[in-house]
Coordinates of C-alpha atoms and ligand atoms in Angstrom, one line a residue:
M1 CA 107.9 103.2 39.8
T2 CA 104.6 103.7 38.0
T3 CA 103.8 106.9 36.2
S4 CA 100.5 108.0 37.6
I5 CA 99.7 111.0 35.4
E6 CA 100.5 111.6 31.8
T7 CA 100.1 114.8 29.7
P8 CA 97.9 114.8 26.6
A9 CA 101.0 115.4 24.5
E10 CA 102.7 112.3 25.9
L11 CA 99.6 110.2 25.2
E12 CA 99.5 111.5 21.7
E13 CA 103.1 110.7 21.1
F14 CA 102.5 107.2 22.5
R15 CA 99.4 106.8 20.1
I16 CA 101.6 107.6 17.1
K17 CA 104.2 105.1 18.2
V18 CA 101.6 102.4 18.6
R19 CA 99.9 103.3 15.3
D20 CA 103.2 103.1 13.5
W21 CA 104.2 99.9 15.1
F22 CA 100.9 98.2 14.1
A23 CA 101.0 99.6 10.6
T24 CA 104.5 98.1 10.2
N25 CA 104.3 94.8 12.1
A26 CA 100.7 93.6 12.2
T27 CA 98.1 92.5 9.7
R28 CA 94.7 94.1 9.5
E29 CA 91.9 91.6 10.2
D30 CA 90.1 92.5 6.9
A31 CA 93.3 91.8 5.0
V32 CA 93.8 88.2 6.1
A33 CA 92.9 85.7 3.4
T34 CA 89.9 83.6 4.7
D35 CA 91.9 80.3 4.4
K36 CA 94.7 81.8 6.6
K37 CA 92.4 83.0 9.4
D38 CA 92.6 79.9 11.5
E39 CA 96.4 79.9 11.2
V40 CA 96.7 83.4 12.7
E41 CA 93.9 83.2 15.2
E42 CA 93.3 79.7 16.6
G43 CA 96.4 79.1 18.6
E44 CA 96.9 75.4 18.3
T45 CA 99.3 74.5 15.5
E46 CA 103.0 74.7 15.5
D47 CA 102.9 77.3 12.8
F48 CA 100.6 79.4 14.9
L49 CA 103.0 79.2 17.9
V50 CA 105.8 80.5 15.7
V51 CA 103.7 83.4 14.5
A52 CA 102.4 84.2 18.0
R53 CA 105.9 84.1 19.6
K54 CA 107.4 86.3 16.9
F55 CA 104.6 88.8 17.3
Q56 CA 104.9 88.9 21.1
N57 CA 108.8 89.1 20.8
T58 CA 108.5 92.1 18.5
L59 CA 105.8 93.8 20.6
Y60 CA 108.0 93.4 23.7
D61 CA 111.1 94.6 22.0
A62 CA 109.2 97.8 20.9
G63 CA 108.3 98.4 24.6
L64 CA 104.6 97.6 24.0
S65 CA 104.1 94.5 26.1
G66 CA 103.2 94.6 29.8
L67 CA 102.3 98.3 29.5
S68 CA 101.0 98.6 33.1
W69 CA 103.4 96.0 34.5
P70 CA 106.3 97.1 36.8
K71 CA 109.4 98.1 34.9
E72 CA 111.7 96.2 37.2
Y73 CA 110.2 93.0 36.0
G74 CA 110.2 93.8 32.3
G75 CA 106.9 95.9 32.0
Q76 CA 106.6 99.5 31.1
S77 CA 105.1 101.0 34.3
L78 CA 102.7 103.1 32.1
T79 CA 99.1 104.1 32.9
M80 CA 95.7 102.8 32.1
N81 CA 95.3 105.6 29.6
H82 CA 98.3 104.2 27.7
Q83 CA 96.6 100.9 27.8
R84 CA 93.4 102.4 26.5
V85 CA 95.2 104.1 23.7
F86 CA 97.0 100.9 22.8
N87 CA 93.6 99.0 22.7
E88 CA 92.1 101.7 20.4
E89 CA 95.1 101.5 18.0
A90 CA 95.2 97.6 18.1
S91 CA 91.5 97.4 17.2
G92 CA 91.1 95.9 13.7
Y93 CA 94.5 94.2 13.7
V94 CA 95.1 90.5 14.1
M95 CA 96.7 89.8 17.5
P96 CA 97.8 86.2 17.8
S97 CA 97.6 86.2 21.6
T98 CA 95.7 83.0 22.4
P99 CA 98.8 81.1 23.6
F100 CA 99.6 83.9 26.1
M101 CA 96.2 84.2 27.8
V102 CA 96.9 81.7 30.6
T103 CA 100.5 83.0 31.0
L104 CA 99.8 86.7 31.1
G105 CA 96.2 86.7 32.4
M106 CA 96.7 84.2 35.3
C107 CA 100.2 82.9 35.9
A108 CA 102.2 86.1 35.7
P109 CA 99.8 88.0 38.1
T110 CA 100.1 85.1 40.6
I111 CA 103.9 85.1 40.4
L112 CA 103.9 88.9 40.7
Q113 CA 101.7 88.8 43.8
Y114 CA 102.8 85.5 45.6
G115 CA 106.1 84.6 44.0
T116 CA 109.6 85.3 45.4
E117 CA 111.7 88.2 44.1
E118 CA 113.9 85.6 42.3
Q119 CA 110.9 84.0 40.6
R120 CA 109.6 87.4 39.5
K121 CA 113.0 88.4 38.1
R122 CA 113.5 85.1 36.4
H123 CA 110.1 84.6 34.8
I124 CA 108.0 87.8 34.3
G125 CA 110.2 89.3 31.5
P126 CA 110.3 86.1 29.5
M127 CA 106.5 85.7 30.0
L128 CA 105.9 89.3 28.7
R129 CA 108.2 88.6 25.7
G130 CA 106.4 85.4 24.8
D131 CA 109.5 83.3 25.4
E132 CA 107.9 81.4 28.2
I133 CA 104.4 80.0 27.8
W134 CA 102.8 78.7 31.1
C135 CA 99.8 76.5 31.9
Q136 CA 97.5 76.3 34.9
L137 CA 97.4 72.9 36.5
F138 CA 94.4 73.1 38.9
S139 CA 91.5 70.9 37.7
E140 CA 91.6 67.1 38.3
P141 CA 89.2 64.4 37.4
G142 CA 87.6 64.6 40.9
A143 CA 88.2 68.3 41.5
G144 CA 86.8 70.9 39.1
S145 CA 84.4 73.4 40.6
D146 CA 85.5 72.2 44.0
V147 CA 89.2 72.5 43.2
A148 CA 90.1 72.4 46.9
G149 CA 89.2 68.7 46.8
L150 CA 92.4 68.0 44.7
T151 CA 94.4 64.8 45.4
T152 CA 97.7 65.4 43.5
K153 CA 100.3 65.0 46.2
A154 CA 103.6 66.8 46.9
V155 CA 105.9 65.3 49.5
K156 CA 109.1 67.0 50.7
D157 CA 112.3 65.1 50.1
G158 CA 115.4 67.0 51.2
D159 CA 115.7 70.2 49.1
E160 CA 113.1 68.9 46.6
W161 CA 109.4 68.1 46.5
V162 CA 108.1 65.0 44.7
I163 CA 104.8 65.3 42.9
N164 CA 102.4 62.5 42.0
G165 CA 98.9 62.7 40.5
Q166 CA 96.8 63.8 37.6
K167 CA 95.5 67.1 36.3
V168 CA 92.9 67.5 33.5
W169 CA 91.6 70.2 31.1
T170 CA 95.0 71.9 31.1
S171 CA 94.9 74.4 28.3
G172 CA 98.1 74.7 26.4
A173 CA 100.0 72.1 28.4
H174 CA 101.2 70.6 25.1
Y175 CA 103.3 73.7 24.3
A176 CA 103.8 75.2 27.8
S177 CA 107.4 75.3 29.2
F178 CA 106.2 75.9 32.8
G179 CA 103.0 75.3 34.8
L180 CA 101.5 76.5 38.1
I181 CA 100.4 73.5 40.0
V182 CA 98.4 73.1 43.2
T183 CA 99.1 70.0 45.2
R184 CA 98.0 68.4 48.5
T185 CA 100.8 68.7 51.0
N186 CA 98.9 68.0 54.3
P187 CA 95.9 65.6 54.3
D188 CA 95.6 66.0 58.1
V189 CA 94.0 69.4 58.0
P190 CA 90.8 70.7 56.3
K191 CA 90.9 70.7 52.5
H192 CA 91.6 74.4 52.0
K193 CA 94.4 74.4 54.5
G194 CA 96.8 71.7 53.2
I195 CA 97.4 72.9 49.6
T196 CA 100.7 74.2 48.3
M197 CA 101.5 75.8 44.9
F198 CA 104.6 75.2 42.9
I199 CA 106.2 76.1 39.6
V200 CA 106.7 72.9 37.6
D201 CA 109.0 72.5 34.5
M202 CA 106.7 70.9 31.9
K203 CA 109.6 69.1 30.4
A204 CA 110.8 67.5 33.7
P205 CA 111.1 63.7 33.8
G206 CA 107.8 62.1 34.9
V207 CA 105.5 64.7 33.3
T208 CA 103.3 63.2 30.6
V209 CA 100.9 65.4 28.5
R210 CA 98.0 63.8 26.6
P211 CA 95.9 66.0 24.4
L212 CA 92.1 65.9 24.6
R213 CA 89.8 66.5 21.7
Q214 CA 86.8 68.9 22.0
M215 CA 83.5 68.7 20.2
S216 CA 84.6 71.6 18.0
G217 CA 87.3 69.4 16.7
A218 CA 90.1 71.5 18.3
S219 CA 92.5 70.1 20.8
G220 CA 93.4 72.9 23.1
F221 CA 93.5 71.2 26.4
N222 CA 95.1 68.1 27.9
E223 CA 95.4 65.5 30.6
V224 CA 98.7 65.8 32.5
F225 CA 100.2 63.0 34.6
F226 CA 102.8 63.5 37.3
D227 CA 104.9 60.4 38.1
N228 CA 107.5 61.2 40.8
V229 CA 108.2 64.6 39.3
R230 CA 110.9 66.4 41.4
V231 CA 110.8 70.2 41.8
P232 CA 113.3 72.2 43.7
A233 CA 112.2 73.9 47.0
T234 CA 112.8 77.2 45.2
S235 CA 109.8 76.4 43.0
L236 CA 107.4 77.0 46.0
V237 CA 105.0 79.8 45.3
G238 CA 103.8 81.4 48.5
V239 CA 103.7 79.5 51.8
V240 CA 103.6 75.7 52.3
D241 CA 100.0 74.5 53.1
Q242 CA 98.7 78.0 52.3
G243 CA 98.5 77.7 48.6
W244 CA 94.7 78.1 48.6
T245 CA 95.2 81.9 48.9
A246 CA 97.5 82.0 45.9
A247 CA 95.1 79.6 44.0
I248 CA 92.1 81.9 44.7
G249 CA 94.3 84.8 43.4
T250 CA 94.9 82.9 40.1
L251 CA 91.2 82.0 39.7
M252 CA 90.1 85.6 40.3
N253 CA 92.6 86.8 37.8
E254 CA 91.4 84.1 35.4
R255 CA 87.8 85.4 35.7
V256 CA 88.9 89.0 35.2
S257 CA 91.0 87.9 32.2
I258 CA 88.2 85.7 30.6
G259 CA 85.5 88.2 31.4
A260 CA 87.4 91.3 30.4
G261 CA 89.0 89.6 27.4
G262 CA 92.6 89.8 26.5
G263 CA 94.6 87.7 28.9
G264 CA 96.4 90.6 30.4
L265 CA 97.3 91.8 26.9
G266 CA 94.7 94.6 27.1
R267 CA 93.1 93.5 23.9
G268 CA 90.2 95.1 22.1
T269 CA 88.0 98.1 22.4
G270 CA 84.9 96.1 23.0
T271 CA 82.9 95.8 19.8
V272 CA 84.7 92.9 18.0
Q273 CA 81.7 90.5 18.3
F274 CA 79.3 93.2 17.3
D275 CA 81.4 94.2 14.3
R276 CA 81.6 90.6 13.1
L277 CA 77.9 90.0 13.5
A278 CA 77.0 93.3 11.8
E279 CA 79.2 92.3 8.9
L280 CA 77.4 88.9 8.7
A281 CA 74.0 90.6 8.9
T282 CA 75.0 93.0 6.1
S283 CA 76.1 90.1 3.9
T284 CA 72.9 88.1 4.4
G285 CA 70.7 91.3 4.0
A286 CA 69.2 90.9 7.5
I287 CA 70.7 94.2 8.6
T288 CA 67.6 96.0 7.4
D289 CA 65.3 93.8 9.6
P290 CA 64.3 95.8 12.8
V291 CA 64.4 92.7 15.0
T292 CA 68.0 91.9 13.9
R293 CA 69.0 95.6 14.4
N294 CA 67.5 95.5 17.9
E295 CA 69.5 92.4 18.8
L296 CA 72.7 93.8 17.4
A297 CA 72.2 96.9 19.5
T298 CA 71.7 94.8 22.6
I299 CA 75.0 93.0 21.8
W300 CA 76.8 96.3 21.2
V301 CA 75.6 97.6 24.6
K302 CA 76.6 94.4 26.4
E303 CA 80.0 94.3 24.7
R304 CA 80.8 97.9 25.5
T305 CA 79.6 97.5 29.1
L306 CA 82.0 94.5 29.5
A307 CA 84.9 96.4 27.9
I308 CA 84.3 99.3 30.4
L309 CA 84.0 96.9 33.3
G310 CA 87.3 95.3 32.0
D311 CA 89.0 98.7 32.0
R312 CA 87.7 99.4 35.5
M313 CA 89.0 96.0 36.7
R314 CA 92.4 96.5 35.2
A315 CA 92.6 99.9 36.7
S316 CA 91.7 98.5 40.1
L317 CA 94.3 95.7 39.8
K318 CA 96.9 98.2 38.8
S319 CA 96.2 100.3 41.9
G320 CA 97.1 97.3 44.0
K321 CA 93.6 96.0 44.8
A322 CA 93.0 92.3 44.7
P323 CA 90.5 91.1 42.1
G324 CA 87.0 91.0 43.6
P325 CA 83.7 89.5 42.7
E326 CA 83.4 91.9 39.7
G327 CA 85.6 89.3 37.9
S328 CA 82.7 86.8 38.4
I329 CA 80.2 89.4 36.9
A330 CA 82.4 89.8 33.9
K331 CA 83.0 86.0 33.5
L332 CA 79.2 85.3 33.8
A333 CA 78.1 88.1 31.5
G334 CA 80.9 87.4 29.0
S335 CA 79.9 83.7 28.7
E336 CA 76.3 84.6 28.3
L337 CA 77.2 87.1 25.6
G338 CA 79.3 84.5 23.8
K339 CA 76.3 82.2 23.7
Q340 CA 74.0 85.0 22.5
V341 CA 76.5 85.9 19.7
A342 CA 76.9 82.2 18.6
D343 CA 73.1 81.7 18.6
M344 CA 72.5 85.0 16.6
A345 CA 75.1 84.0 14.0
M346 CA 73.3 80.6 13.5
D347 CA 70.0 82.4 13.0
L348 CA 71.6 84.8 10.5
L349 CA 73.3 81.9 8.6
A350 CA 70.1 79.8 8.6
E351 CA 70.7 76.5 6.8
S352 CA 74.3 77.3 5.9
G353 CA 75.1 77.3 9.7
Q354 CA 74.3 73.6 9.7
A355 CA 75.6 72.5 6.4
W356 CA 78.0 74.5 4.3
T357 CA 79.9 74.2 1.1
N358 CA 83.6 73.5 1.2
D359 CA 84.5 77.1 0.2
D360 CA 82.2 78.7 2.8
E361 CA 84.8 79.4 5.5
E362 CA 82.6 82.0 7.1
S363 CA 79.9 79.4 8.0
L364 CA 82.5 76.9 9.2
R365 CA 84.0 79.5 11.6
W366 CA 80.6 80.5 13.1
A367 CA 79.7 76.8 13.5
T368 CA 83.0 76.1 15.2
N369 CA 82.4 79.2 17.4
L370 CA 78.9 77.8 18.4
L371 CA 80.5 74.4 19.4
A372 CA 83.3 76.2 21.4
S373 CA 80.9 78.6 23.3
P374 CA 79.9 76.1 26.1
G375 CA 83.5 75.5 26.9
G376 CA 84.1 79.2 27.3
A377 CA 81.3 79.3 29.9
I378 CA 82.8 76.3 31.9
A379 CA 86.5 77.4 31.8
G380 CA 87.4 79.5 34.8
G381 CA 84.3 78.5 36.8
T382 CA 80.8 77.5 35.6
P383 CA 77.8 79.9 35.5
E384 CA 76.4 78.1 38.6
I385 CA 79.6 78.7 40.5
M386 CA 79.8 82.4 39.4
R387 CA 76.2 82.8 40.6
N388 CA 77.0 81.2 44.0
I389 CA 80.0 83.6 44.4
L390 CA 77.9 86.6 43.5
G391 CA 75.1 85.6 45.7
E392 CA 77.4 85.1 48.7
R393 CA 79.9 87.9 48.2
T394 CA 77.9 90.6 46.5
L395 CA 74.3 90.1 47.6
G396 CA 75.2 88.8 51.1
L397 CA 73.1 85.6 50.7
P398 CA 73.8 82.8 53.2
K399 CA 76.8 80.6 52.3
E400 CA 76.2 77.2 50.6
P401 CA 76.3 74.4 53.2
Q402 CA 79.7 72.7 53.0
L403 CA 79.7 69.8 55.3
D404 CA 83.3 68.8 54.6
R405 CA 84.8 72.2 55.0
D406 CA 86.2 71.7 58.5
M407 CA 87.0 68.0 58.3
P408 CA 90.6 66.8 57.9
F409 CA 91.0 66.1 54.2
K410 CA 91.9 62.4 54.7
E411 CA 88.5 61.8 56.3
I412 CA 86.6 63.2 53.3
R413 CA 85.2 60.6 51.0
T414 CA 86.6 61.1 47.5
N415 CA 85.9 59.2 44.2
Ligands
LIG1 C1 87.8 75.3 27.5 C2 88.3 74.9 28.9 C3 89.5 75.2 29.3 C4 90.0 74.9 30.6 N1 91.3 75.1 31.0 C5 91.7 74.8 32.2 C6 93.1 75.0 32.6 O1 93.9 75.5 31.8 N2 93.5 74.5 33.8 C7 92.6 74.0 34.7 O2 93.1 73.6 35.8 N3 91.3 73.7 34.4 C8 90.9 74.1 33.1 N4 89.5 73.9 32.8 C9 88.7 73.2 33.7 C10 87.6 74.0 34.4 O3 88.1 74.9 35.3 C11 86.6 73.1 35.0 O4 86.0 72.3 33.9 C12 85.5 73.8 35.7 O5 86.0 74.4 36.9 C13 84.3 72.8 36.1 O6 84.8 71.7 36.7 P1 84.3 70.2 36.2 O7 84.5 70.2 34.7 O8 85.0 69.2 37.0 O9 82.8 70.2 36.5 P2 82.1 69.9 37.9 O10 82.7 70.7 39.0 O11 82.0 68.4 38.1 O12 80.6 70.5 37.7 C14 79.6 69.7 37.0 C15 78.3 70.5 37.0 O13 77.9 70.7 38.4 C16 77.7 72.1 38.7 N5 78.1 72.4 40.1 C17 79.3 71.9 40.7 N6 79.3 72.4 41.9 C18 78.2 73.2 42.1 C19 77.8 74.0 43.2 N7 78.4 74.0 44.4 N8 76.6 74.6 43.0 C20 75.9 74.6 41.9 N9 76.3 73.8 40.8 C21 77.5 73.2 40.9 C22 78.6 72.8 37.7 O14 78.1 74.1 37.5 C23 78.4 71.9 36.5 O15 77.3 72.2 35.8 C24 89.1 74.2 31.5 C25 87.8 73.9 31.1 C26 87.3 74.3 29.8 C27 85.9 73.9 29.4

């Protein structure tokens, strides 16, 4: 049962609890040695995973994870005001939350909405505690923006399903214990109608994970191969052949999560990027330049607007509404802001953004950020796809022509 109203005294008591917890258990961003920042923020090394899991375990054990999630599944059933207070108090502290973004921002909401009671009871608590990390197995070499064109097959065999095929760009598959996979179970019906979603154990026989390297040098996502992988019938999420509905739910949550920031963790008060740029502009002396100040102000406004939109989306989700096209607004605006921030940092750094000395970690971090920003725009749906969704669902423009929409999948030409 969710508490719907809280008194100011209760909120104040909660604020003190959160403040004390962070003071005891977390590191302030400005106190992290520069050479340790990647270790606590990037999310790819084994060391980072240990740090991140420990942090999430402690957060959960203190009753501060899954604040607005239902209590019966391990959450706290608290209000959006508790979440806001938490965000305010968390601001300025290092939160090693990257490995949990897909788990808490996309997979857990999907299990909550479409999973069985047994799946919710089995998985949501361990997800909130950071004991289970999940990945999202949707994209394939021939099915990205048009994910309904997927060809990975699942065939029923007694009490099990047998999965064969390939996924790609799977973030965190190299450390995930479970994945949410969408498969083709009926090729005789139109493409959106023969898809089924399952939970897959990433350590099951026949699952092969191969890391991919990005232009930033990081290796956050993977190719994943399924070779006669057997999953029990109890792994089914939702209804056979109707997995598209659950998949859309995951994708909408993904857009909310990426756009609003925080992967369901409710991270940030919304001026993190501005704070970092203002610090950089102060260190280079550009902070006194009116053009720089004007651009900083624009970034502050955009970041705050996105944070408020994020609060509104989380409140709407919490009240039981399905994520709507506002997730696409946040995703589109968030990726454009990310690019603006990366470009502005490069302008401020001037030549040291292109070539830096070995001890100049600041320039290295901003250059890495610049190289990672296009990926952020593509993940979760490209800007073109977000514009299509907004044109159709918000502005009421005519739908894109889709000639293969009503054809049986097996008759569609695929690469
Ligand atoms: C950092 C990162 C992390 C990711 N993590 C995951 C993950 O964990 N799990 C997962 O399943 N996937 C993941 N992805 C994959 C991501 O969802 C896809 O890359 C994305 O959906 C685009 O698909 P695609 O790369 O196949 O490009 P395509 O769909 O081939 O698109 C190519 C180009 O064509 C444009 N285009 C395509 N269709 C249209 C259209 N109808 N109208 C206008 N333009 C169009 C696109 O905008 C794009 O510019 C990740 C991607 C990135 C970059």
